[in-house]
Coordinates of C-alpha atoms in Angstrom, one line a residue:
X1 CA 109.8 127.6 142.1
X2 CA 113.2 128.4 142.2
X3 CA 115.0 131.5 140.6
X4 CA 117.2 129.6 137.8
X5 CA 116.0 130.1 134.2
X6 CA 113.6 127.1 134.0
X7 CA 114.4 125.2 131.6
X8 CA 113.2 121.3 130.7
X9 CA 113.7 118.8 128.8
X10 CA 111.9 116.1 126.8
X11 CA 114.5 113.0 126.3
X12 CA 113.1 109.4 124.1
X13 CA 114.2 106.9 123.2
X14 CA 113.8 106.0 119.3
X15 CA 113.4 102.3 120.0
X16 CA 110.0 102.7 119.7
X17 CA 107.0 104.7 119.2
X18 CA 105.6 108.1 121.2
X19 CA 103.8 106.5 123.8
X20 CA 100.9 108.4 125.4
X21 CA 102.8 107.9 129.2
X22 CA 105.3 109.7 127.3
X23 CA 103.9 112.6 126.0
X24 CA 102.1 113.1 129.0
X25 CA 105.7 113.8 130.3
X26 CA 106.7 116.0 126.9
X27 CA 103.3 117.6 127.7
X28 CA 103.9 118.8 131.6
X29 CA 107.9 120.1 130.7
X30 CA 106.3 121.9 128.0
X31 CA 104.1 123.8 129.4
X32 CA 106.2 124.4 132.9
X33 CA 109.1 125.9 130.7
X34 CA 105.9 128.1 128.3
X35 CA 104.2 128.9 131.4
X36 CA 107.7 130.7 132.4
X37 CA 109.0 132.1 129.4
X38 CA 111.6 129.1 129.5
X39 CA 113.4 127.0 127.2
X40 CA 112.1 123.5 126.2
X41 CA 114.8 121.2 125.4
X42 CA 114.4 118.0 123.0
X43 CA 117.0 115.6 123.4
X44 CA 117.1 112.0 121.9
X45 CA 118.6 109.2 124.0
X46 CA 120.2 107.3 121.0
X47 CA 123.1 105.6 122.4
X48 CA 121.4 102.1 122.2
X49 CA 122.7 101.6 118.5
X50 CA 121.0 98.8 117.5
X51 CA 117.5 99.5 118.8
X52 CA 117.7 102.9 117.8
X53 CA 115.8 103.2 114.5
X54 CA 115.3 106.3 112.3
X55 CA 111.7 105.4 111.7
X56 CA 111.1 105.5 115.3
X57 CA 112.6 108.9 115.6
X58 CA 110.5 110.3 112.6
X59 CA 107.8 109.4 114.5
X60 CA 108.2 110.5 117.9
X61 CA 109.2 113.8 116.0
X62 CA 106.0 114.3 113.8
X63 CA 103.7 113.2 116.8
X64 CA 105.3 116.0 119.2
X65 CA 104.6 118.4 115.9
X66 CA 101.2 117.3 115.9
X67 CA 100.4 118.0 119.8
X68 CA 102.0 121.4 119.1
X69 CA 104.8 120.6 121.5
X70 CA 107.5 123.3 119.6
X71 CA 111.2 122.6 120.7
X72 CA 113.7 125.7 121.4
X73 CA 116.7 124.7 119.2
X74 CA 117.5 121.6 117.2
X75 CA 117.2 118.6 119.0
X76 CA 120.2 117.3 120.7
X77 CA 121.2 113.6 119.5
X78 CA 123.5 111.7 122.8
X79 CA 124.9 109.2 119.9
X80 CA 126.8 112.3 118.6
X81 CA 128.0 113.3 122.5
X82 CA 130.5 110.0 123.2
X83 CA 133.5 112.3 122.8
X84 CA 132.0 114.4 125.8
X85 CA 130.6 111.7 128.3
X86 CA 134.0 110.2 127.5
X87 CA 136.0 113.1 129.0
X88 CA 134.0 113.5 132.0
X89 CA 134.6 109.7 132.7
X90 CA 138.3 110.3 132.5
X91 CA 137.8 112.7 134.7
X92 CA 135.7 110.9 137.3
X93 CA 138.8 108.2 137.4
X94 CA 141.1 110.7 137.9
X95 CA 139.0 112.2 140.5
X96 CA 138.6 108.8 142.5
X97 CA 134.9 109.1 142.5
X98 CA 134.8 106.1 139.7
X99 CA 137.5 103.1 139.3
X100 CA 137.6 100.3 136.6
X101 CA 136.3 97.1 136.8
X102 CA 137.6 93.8 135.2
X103 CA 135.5 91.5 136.8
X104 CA 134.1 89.0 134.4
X105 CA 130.6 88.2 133.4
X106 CA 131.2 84.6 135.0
X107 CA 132.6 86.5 138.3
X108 CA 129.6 88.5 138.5
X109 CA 127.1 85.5 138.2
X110 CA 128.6 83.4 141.4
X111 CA 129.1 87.0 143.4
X112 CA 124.2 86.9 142.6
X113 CA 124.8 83.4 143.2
X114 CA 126.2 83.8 146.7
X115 CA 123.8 86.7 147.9
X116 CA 120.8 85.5 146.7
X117 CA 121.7 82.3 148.7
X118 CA 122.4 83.9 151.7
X119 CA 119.1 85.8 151.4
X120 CA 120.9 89.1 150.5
X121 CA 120.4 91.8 147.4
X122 CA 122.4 91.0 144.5
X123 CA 125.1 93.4 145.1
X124 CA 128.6 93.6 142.8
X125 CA 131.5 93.5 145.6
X126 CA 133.4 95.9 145.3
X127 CA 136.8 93.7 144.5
X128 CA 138.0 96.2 142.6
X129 CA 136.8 99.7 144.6
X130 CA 140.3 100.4 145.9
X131 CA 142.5 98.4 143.4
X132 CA 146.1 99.5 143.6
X133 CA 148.0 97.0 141.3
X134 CA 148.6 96.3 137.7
X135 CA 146.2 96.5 136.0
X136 CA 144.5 93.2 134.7
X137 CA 144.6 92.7 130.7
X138 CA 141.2 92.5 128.8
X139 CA 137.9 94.3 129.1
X140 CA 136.5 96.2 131.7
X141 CA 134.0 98.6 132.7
X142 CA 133.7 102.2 134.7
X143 CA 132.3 101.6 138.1
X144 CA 130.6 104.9 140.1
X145 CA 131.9 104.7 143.7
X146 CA 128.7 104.9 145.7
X147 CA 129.2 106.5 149.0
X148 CA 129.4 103.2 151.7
X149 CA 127.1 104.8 153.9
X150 CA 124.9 107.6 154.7
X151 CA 121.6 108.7 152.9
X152 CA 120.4 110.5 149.3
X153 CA 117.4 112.5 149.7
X154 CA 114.8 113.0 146.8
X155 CA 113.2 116.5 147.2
X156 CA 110.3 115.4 144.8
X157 CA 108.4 117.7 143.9
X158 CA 105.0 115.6 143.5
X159 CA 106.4 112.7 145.8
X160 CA 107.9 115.1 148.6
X161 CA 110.7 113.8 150.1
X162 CA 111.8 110.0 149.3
X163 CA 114.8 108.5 151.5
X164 CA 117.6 105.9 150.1
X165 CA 120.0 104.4 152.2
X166 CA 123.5 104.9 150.3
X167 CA 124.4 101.0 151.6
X168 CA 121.6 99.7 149.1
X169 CA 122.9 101.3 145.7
X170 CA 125.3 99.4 144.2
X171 CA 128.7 100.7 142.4
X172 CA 126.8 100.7 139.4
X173 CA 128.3 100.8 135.8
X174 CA 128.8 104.1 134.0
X175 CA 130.6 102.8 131.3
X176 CA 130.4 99.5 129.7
X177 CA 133.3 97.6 128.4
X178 CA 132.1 98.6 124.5
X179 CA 133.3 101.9 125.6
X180 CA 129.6 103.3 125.6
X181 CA 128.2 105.1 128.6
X182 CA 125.1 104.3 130.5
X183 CA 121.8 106.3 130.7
X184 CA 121.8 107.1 134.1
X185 CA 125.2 108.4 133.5
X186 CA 124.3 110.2 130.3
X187 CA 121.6 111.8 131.7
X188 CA 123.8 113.4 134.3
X189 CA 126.2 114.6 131.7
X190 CA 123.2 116.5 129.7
X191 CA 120.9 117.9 132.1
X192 CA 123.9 119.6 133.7
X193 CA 125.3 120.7 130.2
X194 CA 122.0 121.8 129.2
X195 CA 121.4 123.7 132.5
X196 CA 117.9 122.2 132.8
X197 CA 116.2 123.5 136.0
X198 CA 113.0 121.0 136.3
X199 CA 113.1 117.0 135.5
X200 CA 109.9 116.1 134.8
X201 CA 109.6 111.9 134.5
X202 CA 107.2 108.7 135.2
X203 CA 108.2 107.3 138.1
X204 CA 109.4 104.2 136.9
X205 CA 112.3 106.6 137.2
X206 CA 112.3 106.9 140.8
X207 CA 114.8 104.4 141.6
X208 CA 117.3 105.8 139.0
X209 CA 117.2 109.2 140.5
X210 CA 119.2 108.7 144.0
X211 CA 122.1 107.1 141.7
X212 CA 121.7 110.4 139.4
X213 CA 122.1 112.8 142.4
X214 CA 125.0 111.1 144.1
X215 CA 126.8 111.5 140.7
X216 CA 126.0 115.3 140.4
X217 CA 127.2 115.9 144.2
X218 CA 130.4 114.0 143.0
X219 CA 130.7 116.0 140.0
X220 CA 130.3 119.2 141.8
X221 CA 126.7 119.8 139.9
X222 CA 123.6 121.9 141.1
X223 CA 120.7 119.6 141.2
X224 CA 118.0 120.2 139.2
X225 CA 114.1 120.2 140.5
X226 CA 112.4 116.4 140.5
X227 CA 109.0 115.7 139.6
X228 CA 108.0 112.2 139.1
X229 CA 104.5 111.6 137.8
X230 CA 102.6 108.9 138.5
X231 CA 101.8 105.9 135.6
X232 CA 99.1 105.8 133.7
X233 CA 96.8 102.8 133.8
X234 CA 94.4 101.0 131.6
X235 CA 90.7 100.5 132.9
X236 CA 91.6 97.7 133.9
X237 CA 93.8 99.4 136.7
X238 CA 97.1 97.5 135.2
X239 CA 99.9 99.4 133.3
X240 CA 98.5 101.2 130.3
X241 CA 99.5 98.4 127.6
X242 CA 99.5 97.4 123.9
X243 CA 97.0 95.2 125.1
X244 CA 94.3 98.0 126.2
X245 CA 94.4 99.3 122.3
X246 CA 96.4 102.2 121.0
X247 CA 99.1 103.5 122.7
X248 CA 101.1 105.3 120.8
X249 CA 100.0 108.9 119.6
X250 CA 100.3 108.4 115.9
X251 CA 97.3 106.2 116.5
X252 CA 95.2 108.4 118.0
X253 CA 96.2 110.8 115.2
X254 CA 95.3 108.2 112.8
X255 CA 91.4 107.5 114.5
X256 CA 90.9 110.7 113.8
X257 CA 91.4 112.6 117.5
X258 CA 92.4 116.4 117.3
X259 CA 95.9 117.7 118.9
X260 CA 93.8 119.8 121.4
X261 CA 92.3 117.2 122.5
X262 CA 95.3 114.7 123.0
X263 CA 96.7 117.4 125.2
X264 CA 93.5 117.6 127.2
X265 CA 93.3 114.4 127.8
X266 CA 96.9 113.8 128.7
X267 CA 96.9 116.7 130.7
X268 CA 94.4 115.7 133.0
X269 CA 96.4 112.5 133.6
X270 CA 97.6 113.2 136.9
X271 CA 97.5 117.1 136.5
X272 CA 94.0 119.4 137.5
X273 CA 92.9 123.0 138.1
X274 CA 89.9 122.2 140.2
X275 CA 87.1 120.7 138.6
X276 CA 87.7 122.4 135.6
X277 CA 87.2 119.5 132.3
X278 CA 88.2 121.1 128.5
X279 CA 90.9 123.7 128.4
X280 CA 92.1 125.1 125.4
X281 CA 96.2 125.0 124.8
X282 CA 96.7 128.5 125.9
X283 CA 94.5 128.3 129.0
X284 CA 97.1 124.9 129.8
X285 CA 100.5 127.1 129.1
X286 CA 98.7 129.9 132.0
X287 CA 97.4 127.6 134.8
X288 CA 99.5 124.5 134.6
X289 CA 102.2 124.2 137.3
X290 CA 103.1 121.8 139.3
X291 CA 101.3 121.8 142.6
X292 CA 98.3 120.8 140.4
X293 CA 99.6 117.2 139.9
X294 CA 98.5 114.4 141.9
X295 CA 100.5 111.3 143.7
X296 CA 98.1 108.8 142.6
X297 CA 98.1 106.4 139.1
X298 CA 95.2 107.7 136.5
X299 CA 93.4 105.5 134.4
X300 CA 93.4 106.7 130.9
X301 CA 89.3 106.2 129.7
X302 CA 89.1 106.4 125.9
X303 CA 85.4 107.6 126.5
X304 CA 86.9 111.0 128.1
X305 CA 89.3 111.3 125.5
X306 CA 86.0 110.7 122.8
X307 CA 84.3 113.1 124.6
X308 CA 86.9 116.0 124.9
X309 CA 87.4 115.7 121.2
X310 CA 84.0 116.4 120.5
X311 CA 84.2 119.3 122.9
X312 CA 87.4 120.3 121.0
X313 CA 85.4 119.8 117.5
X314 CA 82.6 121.9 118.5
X315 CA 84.7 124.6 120.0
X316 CA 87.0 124.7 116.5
X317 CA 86.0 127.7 113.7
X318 CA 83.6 125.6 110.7
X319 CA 86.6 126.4 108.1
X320 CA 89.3 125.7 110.3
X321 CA 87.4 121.9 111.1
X322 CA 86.2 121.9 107.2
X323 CA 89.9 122.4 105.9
X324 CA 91.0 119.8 108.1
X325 CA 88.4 117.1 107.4
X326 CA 89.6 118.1 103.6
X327 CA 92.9 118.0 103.7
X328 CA 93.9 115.2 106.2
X329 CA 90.9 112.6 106.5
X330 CA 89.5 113.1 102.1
X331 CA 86.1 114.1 103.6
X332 CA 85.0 117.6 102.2
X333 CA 81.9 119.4 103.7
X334 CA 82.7 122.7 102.6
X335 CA 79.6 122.7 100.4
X336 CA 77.8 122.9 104.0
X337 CA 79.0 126.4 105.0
X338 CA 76.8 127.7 102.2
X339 CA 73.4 128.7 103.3
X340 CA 71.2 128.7 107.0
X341 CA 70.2 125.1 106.3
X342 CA 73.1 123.8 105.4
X343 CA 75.4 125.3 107.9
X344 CA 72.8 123.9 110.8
X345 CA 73.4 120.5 109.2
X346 CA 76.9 120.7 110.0
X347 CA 76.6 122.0 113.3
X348 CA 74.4 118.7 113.9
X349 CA 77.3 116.9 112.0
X350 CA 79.5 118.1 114.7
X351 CA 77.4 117.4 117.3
X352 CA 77.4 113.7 116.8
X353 CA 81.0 113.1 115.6
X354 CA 83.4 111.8 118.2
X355 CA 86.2 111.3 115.8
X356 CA 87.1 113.0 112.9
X357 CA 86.8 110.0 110.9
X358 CA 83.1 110.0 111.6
X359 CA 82.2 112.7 109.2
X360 CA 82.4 110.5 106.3
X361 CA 79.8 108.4 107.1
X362 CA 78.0 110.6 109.3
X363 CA 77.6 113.0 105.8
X364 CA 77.1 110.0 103.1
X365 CA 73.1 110.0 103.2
X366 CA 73.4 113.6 102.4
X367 CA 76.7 113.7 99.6
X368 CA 75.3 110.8 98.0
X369 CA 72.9 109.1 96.2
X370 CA 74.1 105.3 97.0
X371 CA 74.6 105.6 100.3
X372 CA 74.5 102.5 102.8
X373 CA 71.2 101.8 104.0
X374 CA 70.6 99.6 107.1
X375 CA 68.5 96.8 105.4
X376 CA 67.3 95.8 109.1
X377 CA 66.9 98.9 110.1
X378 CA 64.8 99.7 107.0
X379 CA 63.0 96.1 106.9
X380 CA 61.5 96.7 110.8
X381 CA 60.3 100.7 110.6
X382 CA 59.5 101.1 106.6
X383 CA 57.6 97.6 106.6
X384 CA 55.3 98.8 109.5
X385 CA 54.1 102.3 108.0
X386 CA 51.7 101.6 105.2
X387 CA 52.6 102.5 101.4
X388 CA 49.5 104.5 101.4
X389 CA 51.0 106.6 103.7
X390 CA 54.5 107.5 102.5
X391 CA 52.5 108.0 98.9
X392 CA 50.2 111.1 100.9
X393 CA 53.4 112.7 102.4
X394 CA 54.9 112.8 98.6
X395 CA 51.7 114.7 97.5
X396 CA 51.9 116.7 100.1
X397 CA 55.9 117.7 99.9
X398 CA 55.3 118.2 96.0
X399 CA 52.3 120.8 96.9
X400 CA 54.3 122.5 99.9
X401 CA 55.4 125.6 98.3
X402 CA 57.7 126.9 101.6
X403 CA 59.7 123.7 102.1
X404 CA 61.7 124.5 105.3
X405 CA 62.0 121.8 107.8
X406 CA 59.7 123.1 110.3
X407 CA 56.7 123.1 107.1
X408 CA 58.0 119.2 106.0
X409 CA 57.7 118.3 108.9
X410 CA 54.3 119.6 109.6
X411 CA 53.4 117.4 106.5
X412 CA 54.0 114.3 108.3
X413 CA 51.8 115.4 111.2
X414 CA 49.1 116.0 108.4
X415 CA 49.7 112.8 107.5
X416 CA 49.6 111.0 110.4
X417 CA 46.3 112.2 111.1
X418 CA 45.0 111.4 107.6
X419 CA 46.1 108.2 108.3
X420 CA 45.1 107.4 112.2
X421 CA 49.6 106.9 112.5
X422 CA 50.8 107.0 115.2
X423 CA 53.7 110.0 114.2
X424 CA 56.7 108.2 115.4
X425 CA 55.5 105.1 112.6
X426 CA 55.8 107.6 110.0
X427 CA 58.8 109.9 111.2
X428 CA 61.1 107.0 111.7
X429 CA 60.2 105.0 107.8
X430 CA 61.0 108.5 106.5
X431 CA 63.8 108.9 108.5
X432 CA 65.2 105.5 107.6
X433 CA 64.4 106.3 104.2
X434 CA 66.1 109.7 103.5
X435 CA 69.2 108.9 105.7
X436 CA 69.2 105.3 106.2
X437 CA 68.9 105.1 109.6
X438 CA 67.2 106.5 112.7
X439 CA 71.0 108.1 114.4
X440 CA 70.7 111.1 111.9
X441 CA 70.5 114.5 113.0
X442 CA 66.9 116.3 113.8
X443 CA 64.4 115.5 111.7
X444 CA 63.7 119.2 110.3
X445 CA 67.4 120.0 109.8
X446 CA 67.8 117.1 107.6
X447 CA 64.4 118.2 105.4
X448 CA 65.7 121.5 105.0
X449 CA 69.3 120.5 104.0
X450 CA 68.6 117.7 101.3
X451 CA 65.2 120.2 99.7
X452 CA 62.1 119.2 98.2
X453 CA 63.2 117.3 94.9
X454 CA 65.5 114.6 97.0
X455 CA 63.4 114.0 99.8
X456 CA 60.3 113.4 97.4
X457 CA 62.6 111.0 95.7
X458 CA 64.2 109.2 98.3
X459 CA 60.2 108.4 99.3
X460 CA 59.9 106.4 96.3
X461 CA 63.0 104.0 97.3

């Protein structure tokens, strides 16, 4: 780690949704720049004006909001920074480190044309690199003067150190003949303006980077720190698509996963602190750094991600997770923090819930009466314990004068004696019949929490 301030940066582009790759990358400048008592820099790439939609932005916004990623200052919006890139290209031209191009779209086609059929890269040629005459009328573009020879080196920081030959970059375009700069020239612009210290990316970036540095060194900038994380894949081992399910954040926000948990999951995407599994946000902010992060692809498993947000649920304070089921998914269990036997049929609630959007229908044999019964379900275990037998347990419920789970329970063992049962072919009708199914929490927890009067009359259903 170097001595400069560390300072990082999260940079979208609002032409589309938060996708989890990322805020995988949001998540590891975060907590680099927290870890260090930083800054953490949100800046919106919005040049591209007509894919560039405020709905997008709104999104990406209330998602990083959601995984807690806080921004230091407002964010920083490149469509309102034209006036700057602008000056800095003027001053590249002056500086003989870019040159104008006029060469037209048709000129540039036959110049692909010719390589690719002499079994070379598609490379503009330089025509107009040293052009010293009148300048041609119409449009043109702003052409970066790639050195001719020599080599860029990529200190990655995950990667270690990448080589590219200067001969294979071409004299690419930093401004386009609308007058609008590129990214990879933006980017420069900003991340030296900003004084950011660490560049955290996928490494779809990789290739970008070389043509990034040989700007800077022309421009007379201090490179930042590189770190290029590797993708994220689908189980399937190919690029993490819309075709593996959700994607984007605000749909795992809608299923009903927990912030925590998002950044658990994306966290260990790439990143670990031995074999450790569930960390809580401030546990991420002390340990993460960047040593921890791996060179390989991770495959992002929606059973971890169930699994940590149960973790996350059970690890949460009962009115914290109660207030939230209330006020964000319309499911309100705060009648269960009232009383021994109600509060253990939370816990139990909790227990089994992967999603926050389980609770409802986790909790509807208990909140009410007209809840959805399994009609297989009750067809195959109710039909094969007698009527005789469901009759004896009511009698013997009505006459229990302690009824606590562990005594209702003991009722059915009386019964099943009684009634040479097997206990199982009396504990699952019953079952069935006070929750409607047999994936209901223990037995004993659910007598105790619905009491005497509604299990007796759930019997007679």
């Amino acid at each position: 780690m170097s001595n400069r301030p560390i300072i990082t940066r999260f940079a979208p582009s609002p032409t589309g949704m938060l996708h989890v790759g990322g805020a995988r990358t949001a998540i590891f400048s975060y907590l680099l720049a927290r870890r260090h008592n930083g800054k953490f820099i949100l800046r919106i790439e919005d040049t591209d004006v007509e894919r560039s939609k405020k709905e997008f932005e709104s999104e990406i916004l209330d998602s990083m909001k959601w995984l807690g990623l806080d921004w230091d200052a407002d964010p920083i919006y490149q469509s309102q920074r034209f006036d700057v890139y602008r000056s800095y290209i003027q001053k590249m031209l002056k500086a003989g480190t870019a040159y104008k191009c006029w060469a037209t779209p048709e000129e540039l086609a036959a110049m692909r044309e010719k390589a690719t059929a002499h079994g070379k890269k598609p490379m503009y040629d330089r025509r107009y690199r040293n052009f010293t005459g009148t300048e041609p009328s119409g449009s043109f573009v702003v052409r970066f003067k790639t050195p001719l020879d020599g080599e860029t080196i990529l200190k990655d920081l995950v990667k270690g150190d990448i080589c590219f030959q200067n001969q294979e970059i071409d004299d690419f375009i930093i401004l386009r003949s609308d007058n609008t700069p590129t990214y990879n020239f933006t980017v420069v612009i900003d991340d030296y303006e900003m004084k950011i210290s660490h560049v955290i990316r996928g490494d779809d970036h990789v290739n970008n980077t070389p043509k990034q540095i040989l700007m800077m060194q022309a421009l007379g900038f201090d490179l930042p720190e590189f770190a290029h994380v590797p993708m994220i894949l689908g189980p399937d081992k190919a690029k993490l698509s819309k075709r593996h399910g959700a994607v984007a954040v605000s749909q795992y926000r809608e299923q009903g996963y927990l912030p925590t948990a998002m950044l658990n999951a994306l966290l260990r995407l790439g990143w670990s602190h031995g074999d450790q599994e569930f960390f809580s946000k401030d546990q991420m902010i002390s340990l993460f750094d960047l040593s921890g992060c791996g060179k390989s692809p991770s495959v992002f498993d929606v059973a971890k991600l169930d699994h940590l947000n149960n973790q996350h649920m059970k690890a949460m304070d009962r009115e914290e997770l109660v207030n939230l089921l209330r006020n964000n998914y319309g499911t309100d269990l705060s009648t269960l923090l009232n009383g021994d036997a109600s509060i253990k049929l939370f816990d139990a609630l909790v227990e089994r819930a992967v999603r926050l959007t389980d609770f409802k229908d986790l909790s509807a044999w208990y909140f009410e009466e007209s809840f959805v019964r399994d009609q297989k379900t009750i067809d195959s275990n109710v039909s094969a314990c007698p009527a005789a037998a469901l009759e004896a347990l009511k009698v013997q419920w009505q006459g229990c004068a302690d009824f606590t789970g562990e005594n209702a329970f003991a009722c059915i063992k009386t019964v099943a004696t009684e009634q040479a049962l097997k206990i199982p072919v009396i504990a699952k009708a019953v079952r069935v019949l006070l929750t409607g199914t047999l994936a209901s929490p223990d037995m004993g927890i659910v007598l105790a929490a619905l009491g005497k009067d509604r299990a007796v009359e759930r019997l007679s259903i």
